[in-house]
mmCIF file of C-alpha atoms in Angstrom:
data_model
loop_
_atom_site.group_PDB
_atom_site.id
_atom_site.type_symbol
_atom_site.label_atom_id
_atom_site.label_comp_id
_atom_site.label_asym_id
_atom_site.label_seq_id
_atom_site.Cartn_x
_atom_site.Cartn_y
_atom_site.Cartn_z
ATOM 1 C CA ARG A 1 -101.845 -10.143 -17.100
ATOM 2 C CA ILE A 2 -98.783 -8.399 -15.769
ATOM 3 C CA GLU A 3 -97.409 -7.779 -12.286
ATOM 4 C CA ARG A 4 -98.013 -4.361 -10.756
ATOM 5 C CA PHE A 5 -94.597 -2.856 -9.987
ATOM 6 C CA GLY A 6 -93.646 -3.177 -6.352
ATOM 7 C CA SER A 7 -96.618 -5.277 -5.247
ATOM 8 C CA GLY A 8 -96.472 -8.464 -7.322
ATOM 9 C CA GLU A 9 -100.240 -8.191 -7.766
ATOM 10 C CA LEU A 10 -101.479 -9.502 -11.130
ATOM 11 C CA ILE A 11 -103.424 -6.915 -13.084
ATOM 12 C CA PRO A 12 -104.707 -6.669 -16.665
ATOM 13 C CA PHE A 13 -102.331 -4.892 -19.015
ATOM 14 C CA VAL A 14 -103.878 -1.489 -19.716
ATOM 15 C CA PRO A 15 -101.462 0.818 -21.564
ATOM 16 C CA ASN A 16 -100.507 4.063 -19.839
ATOM 17 C CA ASP A 17 -100.051 7.341 -21.753
ATOM 18 C CA VAL A 18 -96.372 6.719 -22.598
ATOM 19 C CA GLN A 19 -97.121 3.175 -23.801
ATOM 20 C CA ARG A 20 -100.038 4.418 -25.927
ATOM 21 C CA ILE A 21 -97.796 6.961 -27.656
ATOM 22 C CA LEU A 22 -95.327 4.222 -28.609
ATOM 23 C CA HIS A 23 -98.180 1.935 -29.650
ATOM 24 C CA TYR A 24 -99.666 4.509 -32.014
ATOM 25 C CA ARG A 25 -96.253 5.248 -33.515
ATOM 26 C CA CYS A 26 -95.524 1.552 -34.038
ATOM 27 C CA GLU A 27 -98.949 0.928 -35.560
ATOM 28 C CA ASP A 28 -98.581 3.936 -37.859
ATOM 29 C CA GLN A 29 -95.173 2.770 -39.073
ATOM 30 C CA LEU A 30 -96.473 -0.788 -39.512
ATOM 31 C CA LYS A 31 -99.396 0.489 -41.575
ATOM 32 C CA ARG A 32 -97.196 2.749 -43.731
ATOM 33 C CA THR A 33 -94.193 0.451 -44.262
ATOM 34 C CA GLY A 34 -95.261 -3.077 -43.300
ATOM 35 C CA LEU A 35 -92.608 -3.323 -40.571
ATOM 36 C CA VAL A 36 -91.543 -1.587 -37.373
ATOM 37 C CA ARG A 37 -88.102 -0.172 -36.605
ATOM 38 C CA ARG A 38 -88.027 2.109 -33.543
ATOM 39 C CA VAL A 39 -85.371 3.541 -31.249
ATOM 40 C CA VAL A 40 -86.999 4.774 -28.054
ATOM 41 C CA LEU A 41 -85.438 6.963 -25.363
ATOM 42 C CA LYS A 42 -87.610 6.337 -22.345
ATOM 43 C CA PRO A 43 -88.091 7.827 -18.913
ATOM 44 C CA ARG A 44 -87.448 5.462 -15.993
ATOM 45 C CA ARG A 45 -90.349 3.294 -14.830
ATOM 46 C CA SER A 46 -92.546 4.236 -17.791
ATOM 47 C CA GLY A 47 -93.450 0.642 -18.633
ATOM 48 C CA LEU A 48 -91.964 0.661 -22.124
ATOM 49 C CA SER A 49 -90.192 -2.663 -21.663
ATOM 50 C CA THR A 50 -93.510 -4.088 -20.492
ATOM 51 C CA TYR A 51 -95.180 -2.636 -23.583
ATOM 52 C CA CYS A 52 -92.539 -4.093 -25.936
ATOM 53 C CA LEU A 53 -92.852 -7.544 -24.394
ATOM 54 C CA SER A 54 -96.653 -7.388 -24.381
ATOM 55 C CA ARG A 55 -96.703 -6.310 -28.019
ATOM 56 C CA PHE A 56 -94.431 -9.166 -29.073
ATOM 57 C CA TYR A 57 -96.204 -11.699 -26.860
ATOM 58 C CA ARG A 58 -99.580 -10.816 -28.336
ATOM 59 C CA ALA A 59 -98.315 -10.847 -31.909
ATOM 60 C CA SER A 60 -96.605 -14.185 -31.392
ATOM 61 C CA THR A 61 -99.737 -15.874 -30.064
ATOM 62 C CA PHE A 62 -101.669 -15.082 -33.251
ATOM 63 C CA SER A 63 -99.156 -16.303 -35.792
ATOM 64 C CA GLN A 64 -96.883 -19.234 -36.493
ATOM 65 C CA GLN A 65 -93.155 -19.674 -36.988
ATOM 66 C CA LYS A 66 -92.112 -16.509 -35.141
ATOM 67 C CA ARG A 67 -88.808 -16.004 -33.374
ATOM 68 C CA ILE A 68 -88.736 -13.388 -30.658
ATOM 69 C CA ALA A 69 -85.415 -12.281 -29.187
ATOM 70 C CA ILE A 70 -85.063 -10.318 -25.965
ATOM 71 C CA VAL A 71 -81.620 -8.809 -25.413
ATOM 72 C CA ALA A 72 -80.585 -6.777 -22.385
ATOM 73 C CA HIS A 73 -77.316 -5.518 -20.938
ATOM 74 C CA ASP A 74 -77.040 -8.162 -18.200
ATOM 75 C CA ASP A 75 -78.423 -11.541 -17.163
ATOM 76 C CA ASP A 76 -80.457 -10.202 -14.226
ATOM 77 C CA THR A 77 -82.350 -7.777 -16.449
ATOM 78 C CA ASN A 78 -82.833 -10.495 -19.059
ATOM 79 C CA LEU A 79 -84.355 -12.821 -16.490
ATOM 80 C CA THR A 80 -86.642 -10.058 -15.215
ATOM 81 C CA LEU A 81 -87.871 -9.393 -18.757
ATOM 82 C CA PHE A 82 -88.256 -13.082 -19.506
ATOM 83 C CA ASN A 83 -90.209 -13.638 -16.297
ATOM 84 C CA MET A 84 -92.610 -10.938 -17.482
ATOM 85 C CA VAL A 85 -93.221 -13.022 -20.622
ATOM 86 C CA ARG A 86 -93.687 -16.141 -18.499
ATOM 87 C CA THR A 87 -96.247 -14.306 -16.349
ATOM 88 C CA MET A 88 -98.152 -13.307 -19.488
ATOM 89 C CA GLU A 89 -98.052 -16.894 -20.739
ATOM 90 C CA ARG A 90 -99.129 -18.465 -17.435
ATOM 91 C CA ASN A 91 -102.071 -16.075 -17.139
ATOM 92 C CA HIS A 92 -103.205 -16.150 -20.772
ATOM 93 C CA PRO A 93 -106.883 -17.132 -21.173
ATOM 94 C CA ALA A 94 -107.039 -20.927 -21.490
ATOM 95 C CA PRO A 95 -108.967 -21.129 -24.796
ATOM 96 C CA LEU A 96 -106.355 -18.959 -26.535
ATOM 97 C CA LYS A 97 -103.264 -20.117 -24.681
ATOM 98 C CA PRO A 98 -100.440 -21.489 -26.851
ATOM 99 C CA LYS A 99 -99.266 -25.010 -26.008
ATOM 100 C CA VAL A 100 -95.863 -24.877 -24.351
ATOM 101 C CA GLY A 101 -93.479 -27.358 -25.941
ATOM 102 C CA TYR A 102 -90.363 -26.306 -24.039
ATOM 103 C CA SER A 103 -89.785 -23.907 -21.182
ATOM 104 C CA GLY A 104 -86.187 -23.418 -20.131
ATOM 105 C CA LYS A 105 -84.130 -20.792 -18.357
ATOM 106 C CA ARG A 106 -83.487 -18.822 -21.556
ATOM 107 C CA GLU A 107 -86.152 -20.046 -23.977
ATOM 108 C CA LEU A 108 -89.902 -20.546 -24.242
ATOM 109 C CA HIS A 109 -91.214 -22.558 -27.192
ATOM 110 C CA TRP A 110 -94.856 -22.906 -28.213
ATOM 111 C CA GLN A 111 -95.260 -26.261 -29.853
ATOM 112 C CA ASN A 112 -98.552 -25.685 -31.668
ATOM 113 C CA LEU A 113 -97.292 -22.435 -33.212
ATOM 114 C CA ASN A 114 -93.616 -23.356 -33.664
ATOM 115 C CA THR A 115 -92.855 -19.995 -32.091
ATOM 116 C CA ARG A 116 -90.225 -19.228 -29.481
ATOM 117 C CA PHE A 117 -88.918 -16.505 -27.221
ATOM 118 C CA ARG A 118 -85.168 -16.503 -26.583
ATOM 119 C CA LEU A 119 -82.917 -14.494 -24.321
ATOM 120 C CA GLY A 120 -79.593 -13.001 -25.177
ATOM 121 C CA THR A 121 -77.183 -10.823 -23.263
ATOM 122 C CA ALA A 122 -75.536 -7.960 -25.096
ATOM 123 C CA GLY A 123 -72.238 -9.134 -26.524
ATOM 124 C CA GLY A 124 -73.147 -12.820 -26.201
ATOM 125 C CA SER A 125 -73.595 -15.367 -28.948
ATOM 126 C CA GLU A 126 -76.977 -16.806 -27.876
ATOM 127 C CA ILE A 127 -79.030 -14.950 -30.472
ATOM 128 C CA VAL A 128 -76.606 -14.084 -33.283
ATOM 129 C CA GLY A 129 -77.181 -16.485 -36.159
ATOM 130 C CA ASP A 130 -80.876 -16.975 -35.446
ATOM 131 C CA GLN A 131 -83.706 -15.854 -37.713
ATOM 132 C CA ILE A 132 -85.581 -13.169 -35.754
ATOM 133 C CA SER A 133 -89.121 -11.895 -36.380
ATOM 134 C CA PHE A 134 -89.384 -9.597 -33.335
ATOM 135 C CA LEU A 135 -86.345 -8.091 -31.610
ATOM 136 C CA HIS A 136 -86.530 -6.231 -28.291
ATOM 137 C CA CYS A 137 -83.237 -4.654 -27.235
ATOM 138 C CA SER A 138 -83.421 -3.233 -23.724
ATOM 139 C CA GLU A 139 -81.223 -0.621 -22.046
ATOM 140 C CA VAL A 140 -79.008 -0.320 -25.101
ATOM 141 C CA SER A 141 -77.081 2.588 -23.545
ATOM 142 C CA ARG A 142 -75.655 0.077 -21.045
ATOM 143 C CA TRP A 143 -74.436 -2.422 -23.635
ATOM 144 C CA GLY A 144 -70.823 -1.243 -23.405
ATOM 145 C CA ASN A 145 -68.084 -0.551 -25.932
ATOM 146 C CA SER A 146 -69.088 -3.235 -28.426
ATOM 147 C CA ALA A 147 -72.768 -2.191 -28.544
ATOM 148 C CA SER A 148 -72.758 -1.038 -32.156
ATOM 149 C CA GLU A 149 -71.062 -4.206 -33.410
ATOM 150 C CA TYR A 150 -73.436 -6.462 -31.470
ATOM 151 C CA ALA A 151 -76.524 -4.482 -32.493
ATOM 152 C CA SER A 152 -75.393 -4.676 -36.108
ATOM 153 C CA ALA A 153 -74.968 -8.456 -35.842
ATOM 154 C CA LEU A 154 -78.442 -8.792 -34.325
ATOM 155 C CA LEU A 155 -80.055 -6.646 -37.008
ATOM 156 C CA LYS A 156 -78.586 -8.868 -39.731
ATOM 157 C CA ASN A 157 -80.761 -11.656 -38.313
ATOM 158 C CA VAL A 158 -84.003 -9.709 -38.777
ATOM 159 C CA ALA A 159 -85.402 -9.879 -42.299
ATOM 160 C CA ILE A 160 -86.455 -6.653 -43.939
ATOM 161 C CA ALA A 161 -89.894 -8.145 -44.426
ATOM 162 C CA ASP A 162 -93.505 -7.332 -43.691
ATOM 163 C CA GLY A 163 -94.503 -8.017 -40.129
ATOM 164 C CA THR A 164 -91.011 -7.929 -38.603
ATOM 165 C CA GLU A 165 -90.383 -5.560 -35.716
ATOM 166 C CA VAL A 166 -87.333 -4.149 -33.942
ATOM 167 C CA LEU A 167 -87.608 -2.044 -30.811
ATOM 168 C CA PHE A 168 -84.421 -0.627 -29.279
ATOM 169 C CA GLU A 169 -85.108 1.109 -25.994
ATOM 170 C CA SER A 170 -83.029 2.692 -23.313
ATOM 171 C CA THR A 171 -83.363 5.105 -20.447
ATOM 172 C CA ALA A 172 -82.409 8.507 -21.793
#
């Protein structure tokens, strides 16, 4: 479940047209190459950050030893994105729900899967040096003057291996 924008009402995640386009493109690339690498210029309020987080949340609940990194331009945006993941986790169907081992301000760890979500702020050192399976970089156009250096450092932490995914998105 996700929160409906503006109301806080919990609703099932049903992809809209823009989200479906990205989904089909990601799935096609995954099928053809074994991995996903996408740069997405998005319209405002299209739900693409929600899609990215939902995609990574779902994938992480069906596999073990995954590291998911969420990186945005500022702490407020990071916390908003991370709270979306927490909402998904809290409202996940009980029989399939991963067992939370640790839930902190910037990290969520699922004990039974040895999988974790971590937050990083563009230019920070929270994520660099970690092994990343799924990387969601949000509002990259707002990352500032050192964006290319930081993005490069992040990408060095993602293996060029089957099943890894990187989604860079930003309002056009």
